[in-house]
PDB file of C-alpha atoms and ligand atoms in Angstrom:
ATOM      1  CA  UNK A  21       8.540 -11.428  -4.868  1.00  0.00           C
ATOM      2  CA  UNK A  22      10.315 -10.248  -1.691  1.00  0.00           C
ATOM      3  CA  UNK A  23       8.923 -11.623   1.580  1.00  0.00           C
ATOM      4  CA  UNK A  24       7.631  -8.213   2.637  1.00  0.00           C
ATOM      5  CA  UNK A  25       5.707  -7.869  -0.636  1.00  0.00           C
ATOM      6  CA  UNK A  26       3.972 -11.201  -0.294  1.00  0.00           C
ATOM      7  CA  UNK A  27       0.202 -10.700  -0.205  1.00  0.00           C
ATOM      8  CA  UNK A  28      -1.703 -12.381   2.630  1.00  0.00           C
ATOM      9  CA  UNK A  29      -1.950 -16.075   1.768  1.00  0.00           C
ATOM     10  CA  UNK A  30      -5.139 -17.813   0.670  1.00  0.00           C
ATOM     11  CA  UNK A  31      -5.153 -19.758   3.932  1.00  0.00           C
ATOM     12  CA  UNK A  32      -5.068 -16.523   5.957  1.00  0.00           C
ATOM     13  CA  UNK A  33      -7.613 -16.311   8.806  1.00  0.00           C
ATOM     14  CA  UNK A  34     -11.252 -15.978   7.718  1.00  0.00           C
ATOM     15  CA  UNK A  35     -13.890 -13.765   9.280  1.00  0.00           C
ATOM     16  CA  UNK A  36     -17.291 -14.937  10.550  1.00  0.00           C
ATOM     17  CA  UNK A  37     -18.734 -14.739   7.010  1.00  0.00           C
ATOM     18  CA  UNK A  38     -15.904 -16.812   5.532  1.00  0.00           C
ATOM     19  CA  UNK A  39     -14.075 -13.934   3.797  1.00  0.00           C
ATOM     20  CA  UNK A  40     -10.319 -13.508   4.297  1.00  0.00           C
ATOM     21  CA  UNK A  41      -9.884 -11.504   7.488  1.00  0.00           C
ATOM     22  CA  UNK A  42      -7.526  -8.705   6.441  1.00  0.00           C
ATOM     23  CA  UNK A  43      -9.392  -5.405   6.533  1.00  0.00           C
ATOM     24  CA  UNK A  44      -7.947  -2.360   4.761  1.00  0.00           C
ATOM     25  CA  UNK A  45      -9.523   1.099   4.956  1.00  0.00           C
ATOM     26  CA  UNK A  46      -8.680   3.941   2.577  1.00  0.00           C
ATOM     27  CA  UNK A  47      -9.212   7.701   2.715  1.00  0.00           C
ATOM     28  CA  UNK A  48      -9.686   8.339  -1.008  1.00  0.00           C
ATOM     29  CA  UNK A  49      -8.027  11.749  -1.093  1.00  0.00           C
ATOM     30  CA  UNK A  50      -6.585  13.968  -3.794  1.00  0.00           C
ATOM     31  CA  UNK A  51      -9.302  14.057  -6.472  1.00  0.00           C
ATOM     32  CA  UNK A  52      -9.399  17.856  -6.475  1.00  0.00           C
ATOM     33  CA  UNK A  53      -5.616  18.273  -6.779  1.00  0.00           C
ATOM     34  CA  UNK A  54      -5.502  15.631  -9.531  1.00  0.00           C
ATOM     35  CA  UNK A  55      -8.096  17.594 -11.511  1.00  0.00           C
ATOM     36  CA  UNK A  56      -6.396  20.938 -10.860  1.00  0.00           C
ATOM     37  CA  UNK A  57      -3.044  19.621 -12.102  1.00  0.00           C
ATOM     38  CA  UNK A  58      -4.769  18.825 -15.404  1.00  0.00           C
ATOM     39  CA  UNK A  59      -6.793  22.021 -15.652  1.00  0.00           C
ATOM     40  CA  UNK A  60     -10.013  19.998 -15.232  1.00  0.00           C
ATOM     41  CA  UNK A  61     -13.069  20.681 -13.059  1.00  0.00           C
ATOM     42  CA  UNK A  62     -13.044  18.950  -9.666  1.00  0.00           C
ATOM     43  CA  UNK A  63     -16.026  16.858 -10.757  1.00  0.00           C
ATOM     44  CA  UNK A  64     -13.777  15.031 -13.241  1.00  0.00           C
ATOM     45  CA  UNK A  65     -11.321  14.344 -10.429  1.00  0.00           C
ATOM     46  CA  UNK A  66     -14.118  12.669  -8.479  1.00  0.00           C
ATOM     47  CA  UNK A  67     -15.173  10.636 -11.513  1.00  0.00           C
ATOM     48  CA  UNK A  68     -11.576   9.508 -11.976  1.00  0.00           C
ATOM     49  CA  UNK A  69     -11.706   8.633  -8.266  1.00  0.00           C
ATOM     50  CA  UNK A  70     -14.524   6.178  -8.947  1.00  0.00           C
ATOM     51  CA  UNK A  71     -12.348   4.471 -11.588  1.00  0.00           C
ATOM     52  CA  UNK A  72      -9.553   4.225  -9.001  1.00  0.00           C
ATOM     53  CA  UNK A  73     -12.047   2.667  -6.583  1.00  0.00           C
ATOM     54  CA  UNK A  74     -12.959   0.024  -9.179  1.00  0.00           C
ATOM     55  CA  UNK A  75      -9.261  -0.796  -9.785  1.00  0.00           C
ATOM     56  CA  UNK A  76      -8.597  -0.938  -6.059  1.00  0.00           C
ATOM     57  CA  UNK A  77     -11.519  -3.261  -5.259  1.00  0.00           C
ATOM     58  CA  UNK A  78     -10.268  -5.703  -7.921  1.00  0.00           C
ATOM     59  CA  UNK A  79      -6.684  -5.437  -6.682  1.00  0.00           C
ATOM     60  CA  UNK A  80      -7.722  -5.874  -3.046  1.00  0.00           C
ATOM     61  CA  UNK A  81      -9.659  -9.015  -3.792  1.00  0.00           C
ATOM     62  CA  UNK A  82      -6.783 -10.374  -5.926  1.00  0.00           C
ATOM     63  CA  UNK A  83      -4.258  -9.645  -3.153  1.00  0.00           C
ATOM     64  CA  UNK A  84      -6.220 -11.587  -0.523  1.00  0.00           C
ATOM     65  CA  UNK A  85      -7.746  -8.662   1.359  1.00  0.00           C
ATOM     66  CA  UNK A  86     -11.170  -9.610   2.753  1.00  0.00           C
ATOM     67  CA  UNK A  87     -12.675  -6.221   3.519  1.00  0.00           C
ATOM     68  CA  UNK A  88     -12.152  -2.779   2.081  1.00  0.00           C
ATOM     69  CA  UNK A  89     -13.696   0.300   3.696  1.00  0.00           C
ATOM     70  CA  UNK A  90     -13.443   3.532   1.724  1.00  0.00           C
ATOM     71  CA  UNK A  91     -14.289   7.110   2.670  1.00  0.00           C
ATOM     72  CA  UNK A  92     -16.614   8.435  -0.043  1.00  0.00           C
ATOM     73  CA  UNK A  93     -18.284  11.441   1.598  1.00  0.00           C
ATOM     74  CA  UNK A  94     -17.740  12.864   5.070  1.00  0.00           C
ATOM     75  CA  UNK A  95     -20.252  14.642   7.285  1.00  0.00           C
ATOM     76  CA  UNK A  96     -17.969  17.697   6.800  1.00  0.00           C
ATOM     77  CA  UNK A  97     -18.152  17.516   2.971  1.00  0.00           C
ATOM     78  CA  UNK A  98     -21.614  19.162   3.050  1.00  0.00           C
ATOM     79  CA  UNK A  99     -19.780  22.477   3.429  1.00  0.00           C
ATOM     80  CA  UNK A 100     -18.399  22.223  -0.142  1.00  0.00           C
ATOM     81  CA  UNK A 101     -20.063  24.221  -2.953  1.00  0.00           C
ATOM     82  CA  UNK A 102     -23.538  22.885  -3.782  1.00  0.00           C
ATOM     83  CA  UNK A 103     -22.500  21.791  -7.291  1.00  0.00           C
ATOM     84  CA  UNK A 104     -19.645  19.671  -5.914  1.00  0.00           C
ATOM     85  CA  UNK A 105     -21.907  18.145  -3.251  1.00  0.00           C
ATOM     86  CA  UNK A 106     -24.410  17.267  -6.007  1.00  0.00           C
ATOM     87  CA  UNK A 107     -21.614  15.635  -8.018  1.00  0.00           C
ATOM     88  CA  UNK A 108     -20.437  13.628  -4.998  1.00  0.00           C
ATOM     89  CA  UNK A 109     -24.041  12.546  -4.252  1.00  0.00           C
ATOM     90  CA  UNK A 110     -24.378  11.264  -7.817  1.00  0.00           C
ATOM     91  CA  UNK A 111     -21.303   9.001  -7.604  1.00  0.00           C
ATOM     92  CA  UNK A 112     -22.724   6.063  -5.633  1.00  0.00           C
ATOM     93  CA  UNK A 113     -25.842   6.060  -7.814  1.00  0.00           C
ATOM     94  CA  UNK A 114     -23.729   5.845 -10.970  1.00  0.00           C
ATOM     95  CA  UNK A 115     -21.412   3.277  -9.391  1.00  0.00           C
ATOM     96  CA  UNK A 116     -24.277   1.017  -8.340  1.00  0.00           C
ATOM     97  CA  UNK A 117     -25.978   1.362 -11.721  1.00  0.00           C
ATOM     98  CA  UNK A 118     -22.843   0.378 -13.632  1.00  0.00           C
ATOM     99  CA  UNK A 119     -21.137  -2.034 -11.228  1.00  0.00           C
ATOM    100  CA  UNK A 120     -23.490  -3.530  -8.654  1.00  0.00           C
ATOM    101  CA  UNK A 121     -24.572  -6.492 -10.796  1.00  0.00           C
ATOM    102  CA  UNK A 122     -20.925  -7.433 -11.452  1.00  0.00           C
ATOM    103  CA  UNK A 123     -19.943  -6.952  -7.805  1.00  0.00           C
ATOM    104  CA  UNK A 124     -22.835  -9.217  -6.804  1.00  0.00           C
ATOM    105  CA  UNK A 125     -21.770 -11.884  -9.354  1.00  0.00           C
ATOM    106  CA  UNK A 126     -18.264 -11.718  -7.892  1.00  0.00           C
ATOM    107  CA  UNK A 127     -19.598 -12.383  -4.382  1.00  0.00           C
ATOM    108  CA  UNK A 128     -19.002  -8.889  -3.002  1.00  0.00           C
ATOM    109  CA  UNK A 129     -21.101  -7.821  -0.020  1.00  0.00           C
ATOM    110  CA  UNK A 130     -21.701  -4.083  -0.296  1.00  0.00           C
ATOM    111  CA  UNK A 131     -22.479  -1.985   2.752  1.00  0.00           C
ATOM    112  CA  UNK A 132     -22.881   1.777   2.903  1.00  0.00           C
ATOM    113  CA  UNK A 133     -22.173   3.180   6.356  1.00  0.00           C
ATOM    114  CA  UNK A 134     -23.046   6.670   7.565  1.00  0.00           C
ATOM    115  CA  UNK A 135     -25.980   8.880   8.468  1.00  0.00           C
ATOM    116  CA  UNK A 136     -29.089   8.468   6.349  1.00  0.00           C
ATOM    117  CA  UNK A 137     -30.310  12.005   7.117  1.00  0.00           C
ATOM    118  CA  UNK A 138     -29.569  14.341   4.236  1.00  0.00           C
ATOM    119  CA  UNK A 139     -29.418  11.620   1.551  1.00  0.00           C
ATOM    120  CA  UNK A 140     -32.129  11.636  -1.114  1.00  0.00           C
ATOM    121  CA  UNK A 141     -34.904   9.059  -1.075  1.00  0.00           C
ATOM    122  CA  UNK A 142     -33.631   7.772  -4.418  1.00  0.00           C
ATOM    123  CA  UNK A 143     -30.112   7.236  -3.080  1.00  0.00           C
ATOM    124  CA  UNK A 144     -31.413   5.597   0.109  1.00  0.00           C
ATOM    125  CA  UNK A 145     -33.430   3.175  -1.998  1.00  0.00           C
ATOM    126  CA  UNK A 146     -30.361   2.282  -4.086  1.00  0.00           C
ATOM    127  CA  UNK A 147     -28.355   1.760  -0.893  1.00  0.00           C
ATOM    128  CA  UNK A 148     -31.061  -0.420   0.656  1.00  0.00           C
ATOM    129  CA  UNK A 149     -31.351  -2.447  -2.553  1.00  0.00           C
ATOM    130  CA  UNK A 150     -27.569  -2.936  -2.697  1.00  0.00           C
ATOM    131  CA  UNK A 151     -27.572  -4.146   0.920  1.00  0.00           C
ATOM    132  CA  UNK A 152     -30.473  -6.512   0.373  1.00  0.00           C
ATOM    133  CA  UNK A 153     -29.092  -7.900  -2.881  1.00  0.00           C
ATOM    134  CA  UNK A 154     -25.550  -8.567  -1.649  1.00  0.00           C
ATOM    135  CA  UNK A 155     -26.067  -9.308   2.057  1.00  0.00           C
ATOM    136  CA  UNK A 156     -25.368 -13.038   1.767  1.00  0.00           C
ATOM    137  CA  UNK A 157     -22.193 -12.672  -0.318  1.00  0.00           C
ATOM    138  CA  UNK A 158     -19.017 -13.875   1.358  1.00  0.00           C
ATOM    139  CA  UNK A 159     -16.116 -13.464  -1.095  1.00  0.00           C
ATOM    140  CA  UNK A 160     -15.326  -9.854  -0.239  1.00  0.00           C
ATOM    141  CA  UNK A 161     -16.739  -6.990   1.857  1.00  0.00           C
ATOM    142  CA  UNK A 162     -16.889  -3.515   0.353  1.00  0.00           C
ATOM    143  CA  UNK A 163     -17.922  -0.856   2.864  1.00  0.00           C
ATOM    144  CA  UNK A 164     -18.491   2.633   1.539  1.00  0.00           C
ATOM    145  CA  UNK A 165     -18.492   5.339   4.219  1.00  0.00           C
ATOM    146  CA  UNK A 166     -20.886   7.921   2.853  1.00  0.00           C
ATOM    147  CA  UNK A 167     -22.234  10.836   4.870  1.00  0.00           C
ATOM    148  CA  UNK A 168     -20.005   9.353   7.537  1.00  0.00           C
ATOM    149  CA  UNK A 169     -17.987  10.974  10.307  1.00  0.00           C
ATOM    150  CA  UNK A 170     -16.239   9.097  13.096  1.00  0.00           C
ATOM    151  CA  UNK A 171     -17.292  11.629  15.717  1.00  0.00           C
ATOM    152  CA  UNK A 172     -20.885  11.736  14.431  1.00  0.00           C
ATOM    153  CA  UNK A 173     -21.013   7.947  14.549  1.00  0.00           C
ATOM    154  CA  UNK A 174     -19.770   7.886  18.153  1.00  0.00           C
ATOM    155  CA  UNK A 175     -22.329  10.551  19.111  1.00  0.00           C
ATOM    156  CA  UNK A 176     -25.122   8.578  17.403  1.00  0.00           C
ATOM    157  CA  UNK A 177     -24.076   5.394  19.239  1.00  0.00           C
ATOM    158  CA  UNK A 178     -23.896   7.224  22.590  1.00  0.00           C
ATOM    159  CA  UNK A 179     -27.347   8.700  21.968  1.00  0.00           C
ATOM    160  CA  UNK A 180     -28.797   5.265  21.169  1.00  0.00           C
ATOM    161  CA  UNK A 181     -27.328   3.859  24.368  1.00  0.00           C
ATOM    162  CA  UNK A 182     -28.636   6.808  26.418  1.00  0.00           C
ATOM    163  CA  UNK A 183     -32.104   6.284  24.919  1.00  0.00           C
ATOM    164  CA  UNK A 184     -31.967   2.598  25.884  1.00  0.00           C
ATOM    165  CA  UNK A 185     -31.011   3.550  29.449  1.00  0.00           C
ATOM    166  CA  UNK A 186     -33.764   6.181  29.636  1.00  0.00           C
ATOM    167  CA  UNK A 187     -36.299   3.602  28.411  1.00  0.00           C
ATOM    168  CA  UNK A 188     -35.113   1.082  31.016  1.00  0.00           C
ATOM    169  CA  UNK A 189     -33.837  -1.387  28.389  1.00  0.00           C
ATOM    170  CA  UNK A 190     -30.247  -1.092  29.645  1.00  0.00           C
ATOM    171  CA  UNK A 191     -28.331  -0.050  32.745  1.00  0.00           C
ATOM    172  CA  UNK A 192     -25.280   2.283  32.553  1.00  0.00           C
ATOM    173  CA  UNK A 193     -23.153  -0.566  33.930  1.00  0.00           C
ATOM    174  CA  UNK A 194     -23.990  -2.653  30.808  1.00  0.00           C
ATOM    175  CA  UNK A 195     -21.712  -0.447  28.718  1.00  0.00           C
ATOM    176  CA  UNK A 196     -18.338  -1.837  27.732  1.00  0.00           C
ATOM    177  CA  UNK A 197     -16.173  -1.639  24.624  1.00  0.00           C
ATOM    178  CA  UNK A 198     -17.834  -4.591  22.904  1.00  0.00           C
ATOM    179  CA  UNK A 199     -21.358  -3.301  23.491  1.00  0.00           C
ATOM    180  CA  UNK A 200     -20.399   0.181  22.311  1.00  0.00           C
ATOM    181  CA  UNK A 201     -18.708  -1.184  19.173  1.00  0.00           C
ATOM    182  CA  UNK A 202     -21.966  -2.974  18.399  1.00  0.00           C
ATOM    183  CA  UNK A 203     -23.807   0.358  18.338  1.00  0.00           C
ATOM    184  CA  UNK A 204     -21.513   1.886  15.696  1.00  0.00           C
ATOM    185  CA  UNK A 205     -22.182   1.913  11.950  1.00  0.00           C
ATOM    186  CA  UNK A 206     -19.398  -0.648  11.514  1.00  0.00           C
ATOM    187  CA  UNK A 207     -21.097  -3.099  13.895  1.00  0.00           C
ATOM    188  CA  UNK A 208     -20.321  -6.706  13.065  1.00  0.00           C
ATOM    189  CA  UNK A 209     -17.267  -5.922  10.907  1.00  0.00           C
ATOM    190  CA  UNK A 210     -13.727  -6.494  12.164  1.00  0.00           C
ATOM    191  CA  UNK A 211     -11.776  -3.270  12.837  1.00  0.00           C
ATOM    192  CA  UNK A 212      -9.385  -2.225  10.075  1.00  0.00           C
ATOM    193  CA  UNK A 213      -5.897  -3.719  10.255  1.00  0.00           C
ATOM    194  CA  UNK A 214      -4.499  -1.047   7.980  1.00  0.00           C
ATOM    195  CA  UNK A 215      -5.664   2.478   7.166  1.00  0.00           C
ATOM    196  CA  UNK A 216      -4.162   3.963   4.025  1.00  0.00           C
ATOM    197  CA  UNK A 217      -4.237   7.624   3.053  1.00  0.00           C
ATOM    198  CA  UNK A 218      -2.890   8.623  -0.330  1.00  0.00           C
ATOM    199  CA  UNK A 219      -2.323  12.242  -1.460  1.00  0.00           C
ATOM    200  CA  UNK A 220       0.472  13.034   0.980  1.00  0.00           C
ATOM    201  CA  UNK A 221      -1.815  14.178   3.823  1.00  0.00           C
ATOM    202  CA  UNK A 222      -1.079  12.531   7.160  1.00  0.00           C
ATOM    203  CA  UNK A 223      -4.265  12.593   9.232  1.00  0.00           C
ATOM    204  CA  UNK A 224      -7.410  10.520   9.773  1.00  0.00           C
ATOM    205  CA  UNK A 225      -9.862  13.365   9.047  1.00  0.00           C
ATOM    206  CA  UNK A 226     -12.626  11.863  11.204  1.00  0.00           C
ATOM    207  CA  UNK A 227     -12.447   8.407   9.559  1.00  0.00           C
ATOM    208  CA  UNK A 228     -13.136   5.323  11.711  1.00  0.00           C
ATOM    209  CA  UNK A 229     -11.976   7.025  14.919  1.00  0.00           C
ATOM    210  CA  UNK A 230     -13.104   4.260  17.291  1.00  0.00           C
ATOM    211  CA  UNK A 231     -12.188   1.445  14.921  1.00  0.00           C
ATOM    212  CA  UNK A 232      -8.688   2.826  14.249  1.00  0.00           C
ATOM    213  CA  UNK A 233      -7.497   2.055  17.796  1.00  0.00           C
ATOM    214  CA  UNK A 234      -4.952  -0.574  16.701  1.00  0.00           C
ATOM    215  CA  UNK A 235      -4.831   0.008  12.958  1.00  0.00           C
ATOM    216  CA  UNK A 236      -1.492   0.518  11.254  1.00  0.00           C
ATOM    217  CA  UNK A 237      -1.378   3.770   9.296  1.00  0.00           C
ATOM    218  CA  UNK A 238       0.291   4.086   5.899  1.00  0.00           C
ATOM    219  CA  UNK A 239       0.523   7.410   4.067  1.00  0.00           C
ATOM    220  CA  UNK A 240       1.320   7.433   0.368  1.00  0.00           C
ATOM    221  CA  UNK A 241       2.378  10.184  -2.024  1.00  0.00           C
ATOM    222  CA  UNK A 242      -0.046   9.429  -4.821  1.00  0.00           C
ATOM    223  CA  UNK A 243      -3.295  11.220  -5.639  1.00  0.00           C
ATOM    224  CA  UNK A 244      -6.314   8.935  -5.365  1.00  0.00           C
ATOM    225  CA  UNK A 245      -7.324   8.989  -9.079  1.00  0.00           C
ATOM    226  CA  UNK A 246      -3.870   7.528  -9.891  1.00  0.00           C
ATOM    227  CA  UNK A 247      -4.220   4.778  -7.265  1.00  0.00           C
ATOM    228  CA  UNK A 248      -4.036   1.141  -8.327  1.00  0.00           C
ATOM    229  CA  UNK A 249      -2.640  -2.303  -7.611  1.00  0.00           C
ATOM    230  CA  UNK A 250       1.015  -1.222  -7.352  1.00  0.00           C
ATOM    231  CA  UNK A 251       0.149   1.319  -4.635  1.00  0.00           C
ATOM    232  CA  UNK A 252      -1.957  -1.179  -2.706  1.00  0.00           C
ATOM    233  CA  UNK A 253       0.877  -3.716  -2.933  1.00  0.00           C
ATOM    234  CA  UNK A 254       3.303  -1.105  -1.580  1.00  0.00           C
ATOM    235  CA  UNK A 255       0.953  -0.285   1.322  1.00  0.00           C
ATOM    236  CA  UNK A 256       0.611  -4.006   2.133  1.00  0.00           C
ATOM    237  CA  UNK A 257       4.380  -4.420   2.023  1.00  0.00           C
ATOM    238  CA  UNK A 258       4.758  -1.610   4.554  1.00  0.00           C
ATOM    239  CA  UNK A 259       2.016  -3.169   6.688  1.00  0.00           C
ATOM    240  CA  UNK A 260       3.664  -6.601   6.550  1.00  0.00           C
ATOM    241  CA  UNK A 261       6.900  -5.120   7.893  1.00  0.00           C
ATOM    242  CA  UNK A 262       5.159  -3.611  10.942  1.00  0.00           C
ATOM    243  CA  UNK A 263       5.266  -5.242  14.353  1.00  0.00           C
ATOM    244  CA  UNK A 264       1.710  -5.308  15.757  1.00  0.00           C
ATOM    245  CA  UNK A 265       1.682  -5.684  19.518  1.00  0.00           C
ATOM    246  CA  UNK A 266      -1.751  -4.413  20.618  1.00  0.00           C
ATOM    247  CA  UNK A 267      -0.245  -2.853  23.752  1.00  0.00           C
ATOM    248  CA  UNK A 268       1.600  -6.047  24.746  1.00  0.00           C
ATOM    249  CA  UNK A 269       5.316  -6.748  24.333  1.00  0.00           C
ATOM    250  CA  UNK A 270       6.873  -9.011  21.713  1.00  0.00           C
ATOM    251  CA  UNK A 271       7.672 -12.654  22.456  1.00  0.00           C
ATOM    252  CA  UNK A 272      11.447 -11.991  22.397  1.00  0.00           C
ATOM    253  CA  UNK A 273      11.023  -9.320  25.080  1.00  0.00           C
ATOM    254  CA  UNK A 274       8.946 -11.714  27.216  1.00  0.00           C
ATOM    255  CA  UNK A 275      11.780 -14.246  27.026  1.00  0.00           C
ATOM    256  CA  UNK A 276      14.385 -11.553  27.785  1.00  0.00           C
ATOM    257  CA  UNK A 277      12.335 -10.298  30.767  1.00  0.00           C
ATOM    258  CA  UNK A 278      11.957 -13.842  32.124  1.00  0.00           C
TER     259      UNK A 278
HETATM  260  C1  LIG B  29     -11.389  13.890  -1.190  1.00  0.00           C
HETATM  261  O1  LIG B  29     -10.618  14.456  -2.211  1.00  0.00           O
HETATM  262  C2  LIG B  29     -12.364  13.013  -1.819  1.00  0.00           C
HETATM  263  C3  LIG B  29     -13.683  13.130  -1.700  1.00  0.00           C
HETATM  264  C4  LIG B  29     -14.350  14.147  -0.867  1.00  0.00           C
HETATM  265  C5  LIG B  29     -14.577  12.225  -2.430  1.00  0.00           C
HETATM  266  C6  LIG B  29     -14.027  10.851  -2.633  1.00  0.00           C
HETATM  267  C7  LIG B  29     -14.917  10.067  -3.487  1.00  0.00           C
HETATM  268  C8  LIG B  29     -14.499   9.244  -4.449  1.00  0.00           C
HETATM  269  C9  LIG B  29     -13.108   8.970  -4.742  1.00  0.00           C
HETATM  270  C10 LIG B  29     -15.471   8.474  -5.246  1.00  0.00           C
HETATM  271  C11 LIG B  29     -16.346   7.710  -4.339  1.00  0.00           C
HETATM  272  C12 LIG B  29     -17.129   6.721  -5.046  1.00  0.00           C
HETATM  273  C13 LIG B  29     -18.258   6.244  -4.561  1.00  0.00           C
HETATM  274  C14 LIG B  29     -18.914   5.190  -5.313  1.00  0.00           C
HETATM  275  C15 LIG B  29     -18.877   6.743  -3.330  1.00  0.00           C
HETATM  276  P1  LIG B  29     -10.647  16.032  -2.394  1.00  0.00           P
HETATM  277  O2  LIG B  29     -11.726  16.355  -3.345  1.00  0.00           O
HETATM  278  O3  LIG B  29     -10.741  16.687  -1.066  1.00  0.00           O
HETATM  279  O4  LIG B  29      -9.258  16.256  -3.056  1.00  0.00           O
HETATM  280  P2  LIG B  29      -8.265  17.461  -2.765  1.00  0.00           P
HETATM  281  O5  LIG B  29      -7.853  17.329  -1.320  1.00  0.00           O
HETATM  282  O6  LIG B  29      -7.150  17.208  -3.703  1.00  0.00           O
HETATM  283  O7  LIG B  29      -9.016  18.716  -3.038  1.00  0.00           O
END
């Protein structure tokens, strides 16, 4: 295997829960086009997307990734036809029914992030059960962004802070980046190192806007239902070749400047 293709090693840094620290986020895009290319209804594209999610979770864990955050339903997806929204709402239920027990056995901590408003009581119960059942798992973190929007999440966090100020629990001067990050749906999780978007589109589409500050972005020309280990390996290879500086300059430049 070429150096750039090497997955993160087993002795890579660990997060506070003991899982490997590398965090990859994916915009699972292209289900509709995949279905259209085959003359199938969009619903079958979404179902094939769930199979791609299963393959990708296994591949991510095998390749030494510690956390995977996937975009399953955006706050903007409510504007799709009612039948498609109903199909999308049914996916996590089906996924948890068929896969949660196995994920739990494999040590996966499952978290669903996003607004609760608008989700059915049945789905909320499944989400709460999945959280409660897997909360102490440390082998791998699977975060499913569902009814999630980066802007909505920032607005919700700002509102919570404003309410705390109005109630006298906090002062405006308390606010800094760390405190604000703690008010977001992703609170407690490391920010993504790498955000991947398949399907050829090159935008974030309201995914993890705050958290993406220093993420590397990789865009891939594959529709999500076709996604699997080889595509994740290719994204990691591209990530490994990047030079992450977090606004600083590289060591060689420091030496040259001195
Ligand atoms: C965007 O593709 C994808 C979605 C809106 C849904 C993604 C959801 C899954 C892949 C399954 C999620 C599984 C769980 C368990 C939540 P699109 O439909 O916009 O595709 P298009 O751009 O080709 O039309």
